[in-house]
PDB file of C-alpha atoms in Angstrom:
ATOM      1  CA  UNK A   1     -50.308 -33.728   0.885  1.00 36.00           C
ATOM      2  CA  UNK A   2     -47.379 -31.646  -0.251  1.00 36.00           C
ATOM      3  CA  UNK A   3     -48.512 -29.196   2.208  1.00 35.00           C
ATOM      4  CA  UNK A   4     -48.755 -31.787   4.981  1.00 34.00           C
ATOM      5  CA  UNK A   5     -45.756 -32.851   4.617  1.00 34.00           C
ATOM      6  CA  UNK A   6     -43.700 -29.215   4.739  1.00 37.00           C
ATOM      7  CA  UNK A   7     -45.839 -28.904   7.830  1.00 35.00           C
ATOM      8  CA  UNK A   8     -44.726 -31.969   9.434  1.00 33.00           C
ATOM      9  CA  UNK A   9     -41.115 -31.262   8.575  1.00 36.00           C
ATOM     10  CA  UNK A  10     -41.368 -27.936  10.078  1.00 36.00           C
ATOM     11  CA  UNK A  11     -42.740 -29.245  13.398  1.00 34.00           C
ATOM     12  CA  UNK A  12     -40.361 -31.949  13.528  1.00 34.00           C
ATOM     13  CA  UNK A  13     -37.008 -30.424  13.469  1.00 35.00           C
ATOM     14  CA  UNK A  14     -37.396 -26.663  14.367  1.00 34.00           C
ATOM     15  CA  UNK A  15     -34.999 -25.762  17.136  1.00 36.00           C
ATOM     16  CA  UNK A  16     -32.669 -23.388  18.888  1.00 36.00           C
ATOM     17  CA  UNK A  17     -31.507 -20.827  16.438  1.00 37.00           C
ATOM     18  CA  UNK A  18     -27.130 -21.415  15.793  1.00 43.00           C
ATOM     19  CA  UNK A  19     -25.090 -19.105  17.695  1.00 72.00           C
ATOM     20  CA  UNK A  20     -23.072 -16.250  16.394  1.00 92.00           C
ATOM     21  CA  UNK A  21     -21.124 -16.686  12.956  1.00 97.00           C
ATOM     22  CA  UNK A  22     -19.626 -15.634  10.121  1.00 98.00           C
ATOM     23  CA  UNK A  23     -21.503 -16.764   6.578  1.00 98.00           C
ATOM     24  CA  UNK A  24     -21.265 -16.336   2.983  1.00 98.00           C
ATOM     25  CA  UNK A  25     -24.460 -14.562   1.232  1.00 98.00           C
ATOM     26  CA  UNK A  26     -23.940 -14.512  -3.161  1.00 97.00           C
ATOM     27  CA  UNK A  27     -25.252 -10.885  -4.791  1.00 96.00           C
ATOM     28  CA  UNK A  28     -24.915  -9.080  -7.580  1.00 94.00           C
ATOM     29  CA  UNK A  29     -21.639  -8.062  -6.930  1.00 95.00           C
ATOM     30  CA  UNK A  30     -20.152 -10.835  -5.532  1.00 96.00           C
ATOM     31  CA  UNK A  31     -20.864 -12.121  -1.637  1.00 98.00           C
ATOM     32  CA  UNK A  32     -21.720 -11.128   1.076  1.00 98.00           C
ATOM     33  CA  UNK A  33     -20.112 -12.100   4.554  1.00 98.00           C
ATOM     34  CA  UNK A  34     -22.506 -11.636   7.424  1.00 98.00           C
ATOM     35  CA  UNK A  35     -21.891 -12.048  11.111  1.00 98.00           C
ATOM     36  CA  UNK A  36     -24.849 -12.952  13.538  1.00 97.00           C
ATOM     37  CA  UNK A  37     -27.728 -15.794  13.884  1.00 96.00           C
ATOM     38  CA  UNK A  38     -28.225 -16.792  10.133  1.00 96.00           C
ATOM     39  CA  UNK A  39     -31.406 -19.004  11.100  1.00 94.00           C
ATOM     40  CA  UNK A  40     -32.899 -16.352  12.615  1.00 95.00           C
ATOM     41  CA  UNK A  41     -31.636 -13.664   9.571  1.00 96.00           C
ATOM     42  CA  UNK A  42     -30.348 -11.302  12.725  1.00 97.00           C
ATOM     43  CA  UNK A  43     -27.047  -9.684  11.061  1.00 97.00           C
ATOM     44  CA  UNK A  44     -24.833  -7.773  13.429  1.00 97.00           C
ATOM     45  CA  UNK A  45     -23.733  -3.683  12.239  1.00 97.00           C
ATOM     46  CA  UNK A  46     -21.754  -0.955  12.153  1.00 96.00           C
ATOM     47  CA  UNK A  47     -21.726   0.903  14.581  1.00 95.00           C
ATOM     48  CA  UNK A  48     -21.773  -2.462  16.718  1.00 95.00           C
ATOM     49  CA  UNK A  49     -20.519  -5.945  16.704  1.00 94.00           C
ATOM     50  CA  UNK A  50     -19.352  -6.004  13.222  1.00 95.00           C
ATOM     51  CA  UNK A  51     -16.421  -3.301  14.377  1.00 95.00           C
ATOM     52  CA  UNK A  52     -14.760  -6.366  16.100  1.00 92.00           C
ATOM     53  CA  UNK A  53     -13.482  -7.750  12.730  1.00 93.00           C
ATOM     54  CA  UNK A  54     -10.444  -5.578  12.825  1.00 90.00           C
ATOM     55  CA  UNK A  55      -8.921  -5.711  10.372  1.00 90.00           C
ATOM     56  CA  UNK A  56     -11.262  -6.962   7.993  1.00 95.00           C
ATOM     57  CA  UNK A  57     -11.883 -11.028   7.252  1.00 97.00           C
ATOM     58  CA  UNK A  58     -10.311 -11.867   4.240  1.00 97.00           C
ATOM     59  CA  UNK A  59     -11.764 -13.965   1.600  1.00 98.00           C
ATOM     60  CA  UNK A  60     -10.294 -15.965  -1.385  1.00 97.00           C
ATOM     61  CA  UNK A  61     -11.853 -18.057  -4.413  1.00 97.00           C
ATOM     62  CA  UNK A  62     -11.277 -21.868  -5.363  1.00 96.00           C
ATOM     63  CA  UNK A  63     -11.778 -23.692  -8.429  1.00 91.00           C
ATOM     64  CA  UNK A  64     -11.180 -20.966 -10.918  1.00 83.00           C
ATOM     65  CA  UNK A  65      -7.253 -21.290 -10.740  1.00 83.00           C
ATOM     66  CA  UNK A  66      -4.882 -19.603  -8.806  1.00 87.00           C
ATOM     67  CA  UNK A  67      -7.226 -19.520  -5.786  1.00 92.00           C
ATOM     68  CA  UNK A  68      -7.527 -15.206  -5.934  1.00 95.00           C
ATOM     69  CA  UNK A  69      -7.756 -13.053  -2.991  1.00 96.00           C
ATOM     70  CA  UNK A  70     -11.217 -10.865  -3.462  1.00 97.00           C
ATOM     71  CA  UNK A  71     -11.461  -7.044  -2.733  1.00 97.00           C
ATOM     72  CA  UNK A  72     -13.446  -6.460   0.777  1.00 98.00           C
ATOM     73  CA  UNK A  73     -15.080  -2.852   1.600  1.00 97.00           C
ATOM     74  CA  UNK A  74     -17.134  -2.613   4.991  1.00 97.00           C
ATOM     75  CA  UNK A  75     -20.787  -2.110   4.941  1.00 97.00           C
ATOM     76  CA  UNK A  76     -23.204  -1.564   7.390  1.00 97.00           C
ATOM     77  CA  UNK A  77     -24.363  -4.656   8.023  1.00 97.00           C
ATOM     78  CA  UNK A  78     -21.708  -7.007   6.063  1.00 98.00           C
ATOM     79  CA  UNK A  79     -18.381  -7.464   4.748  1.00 98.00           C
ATOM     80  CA  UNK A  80     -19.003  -7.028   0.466  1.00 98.00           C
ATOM     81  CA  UNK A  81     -16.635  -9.613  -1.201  1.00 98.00           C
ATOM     82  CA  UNK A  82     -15.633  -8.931  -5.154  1.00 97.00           C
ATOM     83  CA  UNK A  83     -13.960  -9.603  -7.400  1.00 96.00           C
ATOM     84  CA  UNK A  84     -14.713 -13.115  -7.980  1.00 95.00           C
ATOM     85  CA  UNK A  85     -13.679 -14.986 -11.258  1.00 93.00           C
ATOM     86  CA  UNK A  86     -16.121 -17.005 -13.357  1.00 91.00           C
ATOM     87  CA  UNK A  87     -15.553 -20.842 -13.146  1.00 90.00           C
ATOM     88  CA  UNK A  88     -14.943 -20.298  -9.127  1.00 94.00           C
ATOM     89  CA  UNK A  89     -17.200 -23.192  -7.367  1.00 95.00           C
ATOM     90  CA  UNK A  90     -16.315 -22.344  -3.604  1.00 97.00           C
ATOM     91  CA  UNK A  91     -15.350 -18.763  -1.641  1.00 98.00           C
ATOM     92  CA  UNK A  92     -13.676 -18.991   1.744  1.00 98.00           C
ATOM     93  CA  UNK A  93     -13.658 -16.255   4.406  1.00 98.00           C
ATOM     94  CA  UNK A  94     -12.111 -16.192   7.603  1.00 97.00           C
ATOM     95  CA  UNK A  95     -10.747 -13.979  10.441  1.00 95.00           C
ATOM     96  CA  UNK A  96      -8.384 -15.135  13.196  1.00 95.00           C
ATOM     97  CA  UNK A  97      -7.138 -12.924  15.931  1.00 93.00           C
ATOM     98  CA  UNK A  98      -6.205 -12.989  20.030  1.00 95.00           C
ATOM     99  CA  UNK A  99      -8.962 -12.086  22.448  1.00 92.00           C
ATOM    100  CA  UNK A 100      -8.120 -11.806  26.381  1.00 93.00           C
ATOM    101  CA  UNK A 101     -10.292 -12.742  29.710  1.00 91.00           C
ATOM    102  CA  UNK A 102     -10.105 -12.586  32.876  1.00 89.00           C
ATOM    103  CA  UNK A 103     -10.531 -16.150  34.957  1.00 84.00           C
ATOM    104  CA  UNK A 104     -10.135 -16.377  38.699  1.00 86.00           C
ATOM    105  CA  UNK A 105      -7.631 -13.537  38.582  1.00 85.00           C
ATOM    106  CA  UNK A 106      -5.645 -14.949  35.524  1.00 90.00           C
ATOM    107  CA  UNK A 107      -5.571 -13.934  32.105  1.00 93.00           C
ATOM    108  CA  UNK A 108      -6.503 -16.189  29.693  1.00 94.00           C
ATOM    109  CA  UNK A 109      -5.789 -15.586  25.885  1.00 96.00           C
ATOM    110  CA  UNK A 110      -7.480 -17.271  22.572  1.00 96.00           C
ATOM    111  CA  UNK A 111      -7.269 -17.303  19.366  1.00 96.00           C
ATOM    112  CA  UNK A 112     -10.545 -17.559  17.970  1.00 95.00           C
ATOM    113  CA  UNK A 113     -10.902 -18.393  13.887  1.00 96.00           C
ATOM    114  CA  UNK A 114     -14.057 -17.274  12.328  1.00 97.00           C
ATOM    115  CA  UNK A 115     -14.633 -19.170   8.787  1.00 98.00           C
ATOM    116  CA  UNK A 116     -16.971 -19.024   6.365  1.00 98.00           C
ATOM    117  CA  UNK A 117     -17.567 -21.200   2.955  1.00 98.00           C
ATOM    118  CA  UNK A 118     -19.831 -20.919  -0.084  1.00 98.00           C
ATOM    119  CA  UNK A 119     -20.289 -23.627  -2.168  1.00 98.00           C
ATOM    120  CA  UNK A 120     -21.864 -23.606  -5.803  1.00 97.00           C
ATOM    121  CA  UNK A 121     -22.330 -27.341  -6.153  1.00 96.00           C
ATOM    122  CA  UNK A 122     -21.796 -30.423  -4.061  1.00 97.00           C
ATOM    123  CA  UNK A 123     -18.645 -31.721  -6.511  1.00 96.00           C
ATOM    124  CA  UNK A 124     -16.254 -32.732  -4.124  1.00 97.00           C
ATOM    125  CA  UNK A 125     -13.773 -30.469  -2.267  1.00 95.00           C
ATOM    126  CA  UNK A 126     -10.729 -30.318  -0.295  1.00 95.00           C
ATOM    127  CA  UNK A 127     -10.164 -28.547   3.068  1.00 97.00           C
ATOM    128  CA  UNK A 128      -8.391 -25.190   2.866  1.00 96.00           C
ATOM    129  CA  UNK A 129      -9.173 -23.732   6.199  1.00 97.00           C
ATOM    130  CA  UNK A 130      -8.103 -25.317   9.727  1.00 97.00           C
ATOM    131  CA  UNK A 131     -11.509 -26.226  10.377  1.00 98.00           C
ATOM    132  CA  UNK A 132     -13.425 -26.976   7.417  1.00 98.00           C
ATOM    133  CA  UNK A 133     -16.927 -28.729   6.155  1.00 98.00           C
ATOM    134  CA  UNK A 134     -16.878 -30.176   2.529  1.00 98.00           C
ATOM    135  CA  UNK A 135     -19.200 -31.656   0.080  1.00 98.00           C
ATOM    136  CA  UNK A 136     -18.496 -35.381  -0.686  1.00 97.00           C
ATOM    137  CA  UNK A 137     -20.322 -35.047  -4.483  1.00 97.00           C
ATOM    138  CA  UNK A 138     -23.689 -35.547  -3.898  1.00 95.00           C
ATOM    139  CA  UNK A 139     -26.444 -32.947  -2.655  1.00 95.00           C
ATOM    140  CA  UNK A 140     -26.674 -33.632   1.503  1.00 97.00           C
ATOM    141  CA  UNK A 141     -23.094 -35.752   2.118  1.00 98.00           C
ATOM    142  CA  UNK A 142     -20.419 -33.754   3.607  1.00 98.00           C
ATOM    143  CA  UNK A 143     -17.380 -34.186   5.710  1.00 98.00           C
ATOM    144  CA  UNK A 144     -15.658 -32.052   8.131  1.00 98.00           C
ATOM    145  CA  UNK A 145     -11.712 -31.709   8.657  1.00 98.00           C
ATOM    146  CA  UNK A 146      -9.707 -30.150  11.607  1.00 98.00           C
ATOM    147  CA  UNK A 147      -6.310 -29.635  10.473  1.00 97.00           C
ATOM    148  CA  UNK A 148      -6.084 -31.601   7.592  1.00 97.00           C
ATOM    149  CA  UNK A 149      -7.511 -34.662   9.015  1.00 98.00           C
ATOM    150  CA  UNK A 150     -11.158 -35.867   9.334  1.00 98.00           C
ATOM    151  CA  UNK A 151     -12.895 -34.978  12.741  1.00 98.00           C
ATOM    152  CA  UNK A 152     -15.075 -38.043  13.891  1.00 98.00           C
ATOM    153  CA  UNK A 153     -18.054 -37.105  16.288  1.00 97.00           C
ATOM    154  CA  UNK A 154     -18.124 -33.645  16.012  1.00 97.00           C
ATOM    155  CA  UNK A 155     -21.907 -31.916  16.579  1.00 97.00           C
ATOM    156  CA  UNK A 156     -23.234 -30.239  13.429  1.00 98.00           C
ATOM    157  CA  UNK A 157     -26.034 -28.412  13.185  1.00 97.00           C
ATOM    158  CA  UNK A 158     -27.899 -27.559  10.165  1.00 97.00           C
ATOM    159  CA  UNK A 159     -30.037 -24.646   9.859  1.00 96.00           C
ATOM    160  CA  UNK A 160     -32.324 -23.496   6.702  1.00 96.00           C
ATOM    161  CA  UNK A 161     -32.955 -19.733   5.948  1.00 95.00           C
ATOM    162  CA  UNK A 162     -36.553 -19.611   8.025  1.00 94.00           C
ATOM    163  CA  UNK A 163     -35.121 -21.509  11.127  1.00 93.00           C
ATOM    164  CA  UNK A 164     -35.503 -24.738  10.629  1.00 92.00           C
ATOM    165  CA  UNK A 165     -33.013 -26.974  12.334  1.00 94.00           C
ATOM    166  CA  UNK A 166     -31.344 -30.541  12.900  1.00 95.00           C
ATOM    167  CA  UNK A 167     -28.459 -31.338  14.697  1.00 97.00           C
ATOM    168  CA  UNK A 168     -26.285 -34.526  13.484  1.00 97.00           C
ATOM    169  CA  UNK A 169     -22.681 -36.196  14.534  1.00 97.00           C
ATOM    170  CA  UNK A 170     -20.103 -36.653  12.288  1.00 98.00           C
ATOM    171  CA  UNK A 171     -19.008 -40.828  11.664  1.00 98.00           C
ATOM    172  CA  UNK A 172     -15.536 -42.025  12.803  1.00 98.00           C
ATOM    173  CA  UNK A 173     -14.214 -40.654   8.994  1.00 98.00           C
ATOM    174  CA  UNK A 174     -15.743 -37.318   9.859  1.00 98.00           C
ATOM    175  CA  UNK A 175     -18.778 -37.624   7.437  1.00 98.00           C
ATOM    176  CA  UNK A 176     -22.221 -37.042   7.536  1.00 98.00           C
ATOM    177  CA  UNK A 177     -25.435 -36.887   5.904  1.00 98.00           C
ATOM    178  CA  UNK A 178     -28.298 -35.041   6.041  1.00 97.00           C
ATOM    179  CA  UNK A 179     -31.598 -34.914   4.226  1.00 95.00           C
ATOM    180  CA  UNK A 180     -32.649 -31.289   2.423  1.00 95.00           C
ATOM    181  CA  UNK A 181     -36.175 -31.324   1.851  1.00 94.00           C
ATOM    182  CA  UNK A 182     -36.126 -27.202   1.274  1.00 93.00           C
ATOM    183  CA  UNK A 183     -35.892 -24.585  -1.174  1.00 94.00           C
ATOM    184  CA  UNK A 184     -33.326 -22.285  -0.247  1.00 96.00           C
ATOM    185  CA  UNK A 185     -30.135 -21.130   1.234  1.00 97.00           C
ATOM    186  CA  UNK A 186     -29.106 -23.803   4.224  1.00 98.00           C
ATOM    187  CA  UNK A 187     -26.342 -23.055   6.352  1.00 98.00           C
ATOM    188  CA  UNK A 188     -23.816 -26.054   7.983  1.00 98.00           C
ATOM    189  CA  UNK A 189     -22.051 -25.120  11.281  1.00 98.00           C
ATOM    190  CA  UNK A 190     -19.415 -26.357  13.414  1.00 98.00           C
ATOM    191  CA  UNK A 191     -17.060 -25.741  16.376  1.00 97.00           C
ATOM    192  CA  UNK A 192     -14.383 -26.425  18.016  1.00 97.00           C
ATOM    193  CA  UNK A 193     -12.370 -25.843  21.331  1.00 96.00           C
ATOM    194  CA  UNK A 194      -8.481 -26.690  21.037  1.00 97.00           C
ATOM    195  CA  UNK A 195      -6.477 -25.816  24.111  1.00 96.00           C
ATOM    196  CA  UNK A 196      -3.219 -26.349  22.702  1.00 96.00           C
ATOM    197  CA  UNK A 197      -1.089 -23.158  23.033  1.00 97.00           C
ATOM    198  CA  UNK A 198       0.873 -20.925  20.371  1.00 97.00           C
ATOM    199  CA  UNK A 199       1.176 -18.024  19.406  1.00 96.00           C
ATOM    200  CA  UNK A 200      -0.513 -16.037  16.123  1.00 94.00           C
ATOM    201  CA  UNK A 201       1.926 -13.699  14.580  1.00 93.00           C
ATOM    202  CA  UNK A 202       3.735 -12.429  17.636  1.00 93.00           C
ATOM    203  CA  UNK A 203       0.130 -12.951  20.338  1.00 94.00           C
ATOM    204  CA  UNK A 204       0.830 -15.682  22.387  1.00 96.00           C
ATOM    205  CA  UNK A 205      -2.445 -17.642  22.869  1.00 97.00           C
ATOM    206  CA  UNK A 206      -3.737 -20.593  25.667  1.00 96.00           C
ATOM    207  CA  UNK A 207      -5.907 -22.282  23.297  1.00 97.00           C
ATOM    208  CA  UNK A 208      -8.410 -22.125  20.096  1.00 97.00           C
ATOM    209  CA  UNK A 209     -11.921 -21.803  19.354  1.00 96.00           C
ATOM    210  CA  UNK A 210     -12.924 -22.088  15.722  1.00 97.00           C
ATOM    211  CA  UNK A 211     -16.588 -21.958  14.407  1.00 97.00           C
ATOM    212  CA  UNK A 212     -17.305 -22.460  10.663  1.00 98.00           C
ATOM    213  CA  UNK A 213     -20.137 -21.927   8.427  1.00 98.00           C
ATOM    214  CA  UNK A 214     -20.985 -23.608   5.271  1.00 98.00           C
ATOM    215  CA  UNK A 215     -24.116 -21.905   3.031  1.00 98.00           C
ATOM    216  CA  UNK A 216     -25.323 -23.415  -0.078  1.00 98.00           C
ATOM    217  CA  UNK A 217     -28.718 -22.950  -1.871  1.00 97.00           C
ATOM    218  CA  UNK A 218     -31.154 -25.277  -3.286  1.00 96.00           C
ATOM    219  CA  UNK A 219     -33.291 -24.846  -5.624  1.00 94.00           C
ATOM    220  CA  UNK A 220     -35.323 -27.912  -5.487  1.00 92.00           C
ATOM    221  CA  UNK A 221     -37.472 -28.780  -3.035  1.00 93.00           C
ATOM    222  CA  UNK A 222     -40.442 -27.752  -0.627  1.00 94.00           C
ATOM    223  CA  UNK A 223     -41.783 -24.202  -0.987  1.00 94.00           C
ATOM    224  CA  UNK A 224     -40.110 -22.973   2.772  1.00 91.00           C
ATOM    225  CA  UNK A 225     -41.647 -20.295   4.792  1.00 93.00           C
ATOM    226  CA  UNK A 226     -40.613 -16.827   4.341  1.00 94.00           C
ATOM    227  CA  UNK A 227     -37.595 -15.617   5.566  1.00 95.00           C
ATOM    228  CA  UNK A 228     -37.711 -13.776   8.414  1.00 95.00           C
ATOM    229  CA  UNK A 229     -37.083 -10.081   8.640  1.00 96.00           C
ATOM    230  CA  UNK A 230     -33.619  -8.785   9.299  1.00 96.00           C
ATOM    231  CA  UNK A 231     -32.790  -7.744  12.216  1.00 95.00           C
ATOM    232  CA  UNK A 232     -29.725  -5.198  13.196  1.00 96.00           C
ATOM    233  CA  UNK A 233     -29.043  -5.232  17.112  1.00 93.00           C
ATOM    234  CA  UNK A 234     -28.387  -1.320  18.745  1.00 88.00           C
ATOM    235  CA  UNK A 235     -25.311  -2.197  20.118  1.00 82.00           C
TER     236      UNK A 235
END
């Protein structure tokens, strides 16, 4: 029956794979921070899409006191985070910088914000990054913030590690909850389009796009399907 059941689930909410993103990976040596299609394990290099992140995302720790900056070095296919104290329950990374377009003859600048968290537990949290997606205190309740404030209605989609998706709306407080039936890492993403205009540093900038990315494992659960291979793009 157990089998039946993981069977069912799978068949039930597998879908369209998230698009690109930054997310947090734990290791040995502290995390990893990966940039590509986590549900289908497809991580972006060096030489390649990874060289966009210039200069390097920058990543800080929460919940072990004075909220440290880690130590980043560039590998081939990640961002290696370390550095990070014992006690910390949540690791944020993020990169923010100006891209420009052409559209109908105009140029068209934005400032597009790259976040990723990792969460330890599902104890409660506050928002640190402009767009953010934090537990509640229990395993599967979450709620998302845009600029401090709670965003109502705004499309999540929850992927697991082997592809397996769902795609959920936030309430009018911005929460949501969502059912994890799997062992394994599971990755929460959002986005966001904000045409309000400003500048970053000394870029001016027409408007925002943010996309964040919250991973978590659990270890409870299911037995999933394997992972599937990494894949690195020839750019």
């Amino acid at each position: 029956m157990r089998i039946v059941t993981a069977a069912l689930l799978w068949l039930s909410f597998t879908g369209a794979a998230s698009a690109h993103a930054l997310w947090l990976e734990p290791d040995a040596a502290g995390y990893q921070l990966y940039f590509g299609e986590f549900g289908e394990n497809m991580r972006e290099g060096s030489p390649g899409l990874l060289d966009r992140f210039e200069p390097a995302p920058a990543a800080r720790a929460f919940g072990a006191g004075g909220d440290p900056a880690l130590e980043v070095e560039k590998k081939p296919t990640s961002f290696q985070f370390t550095g990070t104290p014992d006690g910390a329950g949540s690791v944020v990374a993020e990169q923010a910088r100006v891209t420009e377009r052409k559209q109908n003859d105009k140029v068209v600048r934005t400032l597009g914000r790259y976040s990723a968290r990792y969460i330890t537990d599902f104890a409660e949290r506050k928002p640190v990054i402009p767009l953010d997606i934090v537990p509640t205190g229990k395993p599967g309740s979450f709620k998302v913030f845009y600029d401090g404030k709670p965003l109502p209605k705004a499309k999540v989609e929850v992927v697991t590690e082997f592809g397996w998706t769902k795609e959920l709306k936030t309430d009018d407080a911005g929460a949501f909850e969502v059912a994890l039936p799997w062992k394994g890492t599971y990755a929460v993403e959002v986005s966001l389009v904000d045409n309000t205009p400003g500048t970053h540093g000394a870029a001016p900038y027409d408007g925002m796009r943010f996309i964040t990315m919250l991973t978590f494992k659990i270890s409870d659960g299911l037995v999933a399907p394997a992972r599937p291979p990494v894949v690195t793009p020839k750019r």
